[in-house]
Amino acid sequence: MKHLLIFYFLVFLTACKSKDESNSHAIAEKELLGFWADTAFTYKFNKDGTFVFKSKGHYGNSSEYGIYTILDDLILLVPNTDWKAFDGVLKTKLKIMSSSCIRDFNDHYYCLANDLVNYYSDQVNDFQEKTIDILTELPDVVSLKRDIFKYDTDKETNIVIAYVGITVIEKNEFHSFILKNTSMLNNRTYSSFLVKKNPFEIYQYNLKGNSLRLLYKAD
């Protein structure tokens, strides 16, 4: 029995290793380009386990270096310096989407070709806009906004729904949106919503209890 367990354990490790090596091969020595915040960003993952990150544009023209590892379809980066990571520019966790594209957890894509980046960016924008439209019309959100305007004494209250990024809960990806006040005097978040793409479902997130309440499910 003991030898059988060891055998299955070795098979499991071999399978995991093969999958990681396959993903590593998919991105090795490729320069993956993305655009956001008026800046072009590139990631290059070398076969020796090092990476090069470059930015050109609003966030400056610079290069960062470090090491990386791959776990399943995740790329985990350890930069030599943390400046870019602190600024949220260099992403220390990325996801391999295909042999041509990776994605960060703010839903930005980095691909081999500009056309691919534009294609996925259009899809991301369409999803976010349609989700915000649905959220805006949900009875729970309408009621919440009515209460905010009723009890909030700030005369410059400007309530909007904004996209935050991708949150992982029990290996499921949810897209995070918040209902917030954008006025300079009262920059406050009133509620958070987590949205699953497939099937399309909208949940209200309860921070105190770490629980989700289903608000909407597509037919």
Coordinates of C-alpha atoms in Angstrom, one line a residue:
M1 CA 0.0 0.0 0.0
K2 CA 2.8 2.4 0.9
H3 CA 4.6 1.8 -2.4
L4 CA 1.3 2.3 -4.3
L5 CA 0.9 5.7 -2.6
I6 CA 4.4 6.7 -3.4
F7 CA 3.8 5.7 -7.1
Y8 CA 0.7 7.8 -7.3
F9 CA 2.5 10.8 -5.7
L10 CA 5.3 10.6 -8.2
V11 CA 2.8 10.4 -11.1
F12 CA 1.0 13.5 -9.7
L13 CA 4.3 15.4 -9.4
T14 CA 5.3 14.4 -12.9
A15 CA 1.9 15.5 -14.3
C16 CA 2.2 18.9 -12.5
K17 CA 5.8 19.4 -13.7
S18 CA 4.9 18.5 -17.3
K19 CA 2.0 21.0 -17.3
D20 CA 4.2 23.8 -15.8
E21 CA 7.0 23.0 -18.3
S22 CA 4.4 23.1 -21.1
N23 CA 3.2 26.5 -20.0
S24 CA 6.8 27.7 -19.6
H25 CA 7.5 26.7 -23.2
A26 CA 4.4 28.6 -24.4
I27 CA 5.8 31.9 -23.2
A28 CA 9.6 31.4 -23.3
E29 CA 11.6 34.0 -25.1
K30 CA 8.5 35.8 -26.3
E31 CA 8.0 39.6 -25.9
L32 CA 4.4 40.2 -24.9
L33 CA 3.1 43.7 -25.4
G34 CA 0.1 45.5 -23.8
F35 CA -1.3 49.1 -23.6
W36 CA -3.1 50.9 -20.8
A37 CA -2.8 54.3 -19.0
D38 CA -1.2 55.8 -22.1
T39 CA 1.8 53.5 -21.8
A40 CA 3.1 50.5 -23.7
F41 CA 4.3 47.6 -21.4
T42 CA 6.2 44.5 -22.4
Y43 CA 7.1 41.3 -20.5
K44 CA 9.8 38.9 -21.7
F45 CA 10.3 35.6 -20.0
N46 CA 13.7 34.0 -20.5
K47 CA 14.3 30.3 -20.4
D48 CA 16.7 30.7 -17.5
G49 CA 13.9 31.8 -15.2
T50 CA 14.5 35.6 -15.5
F51 CA 12.2 38.2 -16.9
V52 CA 12.5 41.7 -18.3
F53 CA 9.7 44.3 -17.9
K54 CA 9.7 47.5 -19.9
S55 CA 7.5 50.5 -19.9
K56 CA 7.3 53.4 -22.4
G57 CA 5.0 56.3 -22.1
H58 CA 3.1 58.0 -19.3
Y59 CA 4.8 55.8 -16.6
G60 CA 8.2 56.6 -18.0
N61 CA 10.7 54.8 -20.2
S62 CA 12.4 52.1 -18.0
S63 CA 13.3 48.5 -17.6
E64 CA 12.9 46.2 -14.6
Y65 CA 14.4 42.8 -14.1
G66 CA 13.8 39.8 -11.8
I67 CA 13.0 36.1 -11.6
Y68 CA 9.7 34.2 -12.2
T69 CA 8.1 30.8 -11.7
I70 CA 5.1 29.1 -13.3
L71 CA 2.4 27.3 -11.3
D72 CA -0.2 25.7 -13.5
D73 CA -1.3 28.7 -15.6
L74 CA 0.0 31.4 -13.2
I75 CA 3.2 33.4 -13.6
L76 CA 4.6 34.6 -10.3
L77 CA 7.2 37.4 -10.6
V78 CA 9.8 38.5 -8.0
P79 CA 11.4 41.8 -9.3
N80 CA 14.8 42.9 -8.2
T81 CA 13.3 46.2 -7.0
D82 CA 9.8 46.9 -5.9
W83 CA 9.2 50.5 -7.2
K84 CA 7.2 49.4 -10.2
A85 CA 5.3 46.8 -8.2
F86 CA 4.4 49.4 -5.6
D87 CA 3.0 51.7 -8.3
G88 CA 0.9 48.9 -9.6
V89 CA 2.6 49.1 -13.0
L90 CA 4.6 45.8 -12.9
K91 CA 2.2 43.0 -12.1
T92 CA 3.6 40.2 -9.9
K93 CA 0.9 37.8 -10.8
L94 CA -0.1 37.1 -14.4
K95 CA -2.2 34.4 -16.1
I96 CA -1.3 32.5 -19.2
M97 CA -4.3 32.6 -21.6
S98 CA -2.7 31.0 -24.6
S99 CA 0.7 30.7 -26.3
S100 CA 0.1 34.2 -27.7
C101 CA -1.3 36.1 -24.7
I102 CA -1.1 36.6 -21.0
R103 CA -3.4 38.7 -18.7
D104 CA -3.0 40.5 -15.4
F105 CA -5.7 40.6 -12.7
N106 CA -6.8 44.1 -13.7
D107 CA -8.0 42.5 -17.0
H108 CA -5.2 43.9 -19.1
Y109 CA -3.9 41.7 -21.9
Y110 CA -0.3 41.4 -23.2
C111 CA 0.1 39.6 -26.5
L112 CA 2.5 38.9 -29.4
A113 CA 0.5 41.1 -31.8
N114 CA -1.2 44.5 -31.4
D115 CA -4.3 43.1 -33.2
L116 CA -4.8 40.5 -30.4
V117 CA -4.4 43.2 -27.7
N118 CA -7.0 45.4 -29.4
Y119 CA -9.4 42.4 -29.8
Y120 CA -9.3 41.5 -26.1
S121 CA -9.3 45.1 -25.0
D122 CA -12.6 45.6 -26.9
Q123 CA -14.1 42.5 -25.3
V124 CA -13.0 43.7 -21.9
N125 CA -14.5 47.2 -22.4
D126 CA -17.8 45.7 -23.7
F127 CA -18.1 43.4 -20.7
Q128 CA -17.4 46.2 -18.2
E129 CA -19.9 48.6 -19.9
K130 CA -22.7 46.1 -20.1
T131 CA -22.1 44.9 -16.5
I132 CA -22.2 48.5 -15.3
D133 CA -25.5 49.1 -17.2
I134 CA -27.1 46.0 -15.6
L135 CA -25.8 47.0 -12.1
T136 CA -27.2 50.5 -12.5
E137 CA -30.7 49.1 -13.1
L138 CA -30.8 46.5 -10.4
P139 CA -33.4 47.2 -7.7
D140 CA -30.9 46.7 -4.9
V141 CA -28.5 49.2 -6.3
V142 CA -31.2 51.7 -7.1
S143 CA -32.4 51.5 -3.5
L144 CA -28.9 51.8 -2.2
K145 CA -28.2 54.9 -4.2
R146 CA -31.5 56.4 -3.1
D147 CA -30.5 55.9 0.6
I148 CA -27.1 57.4 -0.1
F149 CA -28.5 60.6 -1.6
K150 CA -31.1 60.7 1.3
Y151 CA -28.6 60.5 4.2
D152 CA -25.3 61.8 2.7
T153 CA -25.0 65.5 3.4
D154 CA -22.2 66.0 1.0
K155 CA -23.5 68.5 -1.6
E156 CA -21.0 67.2 -4.2
T157 CA -22.0 63.6 -4.0
N158 CA -21.2 61.9 -7.3
I159 CA -22.1 58.2 -7.2
V160 CA -20.6 55.9 -9.9
I161 CA -20.0 52.2 -10.5
A162 CA -16.4 51.5 -11.2
Y163 CA -14.4 48.4 -12.2
V164 CA -11.7 47.3 -9.8
G165 CA -10.1 44.1 -11.1
I166 CA -10.3 40.3 -10.9
T167 CA -10.7 38.5 -7.5
V168 CA -10.2 34.8 -7.1
I169 CA -12.4 32.9 -4.6
E170 CA -12.0 29.1 -4.3
K171 CA -10.3 29.0 -7.8
N172 CA -13.2 30.9 -9.4
E173 CA -12.5 34.3 -11.0
F174 CA -14.9 37.2 -10.2
H175 CA -14.8 40.6 -11.7
S176 CA -15.0 43.2 -9.0
F177 CA -17.1 46.4 -9.2
I178 CA -17.7 49.1 -6.6
L179 CA -20.3 51.7 -5.9
K180 CA -18.4 54.8 -4.9
N181 CA -18.4 58.5 -4.4
T182 CA -15.9 60.3 -6.6
S183 CA -16.1 63.7 -5.0
M184 CA -12.8 65.0 -3.6
L185 CA -14.3 65.7 -0.2
N186 CA -15.9 62.3 0.2
N187 CA -14.1 59.6 -1.7
R188 CA -15.9 56.7 -0.2
T189 CA -16.9 53.1 -1.3
Y190 CA -20.5 52.2 -0.4
S191 CA -20.7 48.6 -1.7
S192 CA -18.8 46.0 -3.7
F193 CA -20.1 43.6 -6.3
L194 CA -18.5 40.4 -7.7
V195 CA -19.4 39.3 -11.2
K196 CA -18.9 35.8 -12.7
K197 CA -18.6 35.7 -16.4
N198 CA -19.7 32.2 -17.2
P199 CA -22.5 31.7 -16.1
F200 CA -23.1 35.4 -15.9
E201 CA -24.0 36.2 -12.2
I202 CA -23.8 39.3 -10.1
Y203 CA -23.3 39.0 -6.3
Q204 CA -23.2 41.7 -3.6
Y205 CA -20.1 41.2 -1.4
N206 CA -20.5 41.4 2.4
L207 CA -17.1 42.4 3.7
K208 CA -17.9 41.7 7.3
G209 CA -18.9 38.1 6.8
N210 CA -16.9 37.4 3.6
S211 CA -20.2 36.2 2.0
L212 CA -21.9 36.7 -1.3
R213 CA -25.6 37.4 -2.0
L214 CA -26.8 36.7 -5.5
L215 CA -28.5 39.7 -7.1
Y216 CA -28.7 38.8 -10.7
K217 CA -28.4 35.7 -13.0
A218 CA -28.6 35.7 -16.7
D219 CA -31.4 33.6 -18.2

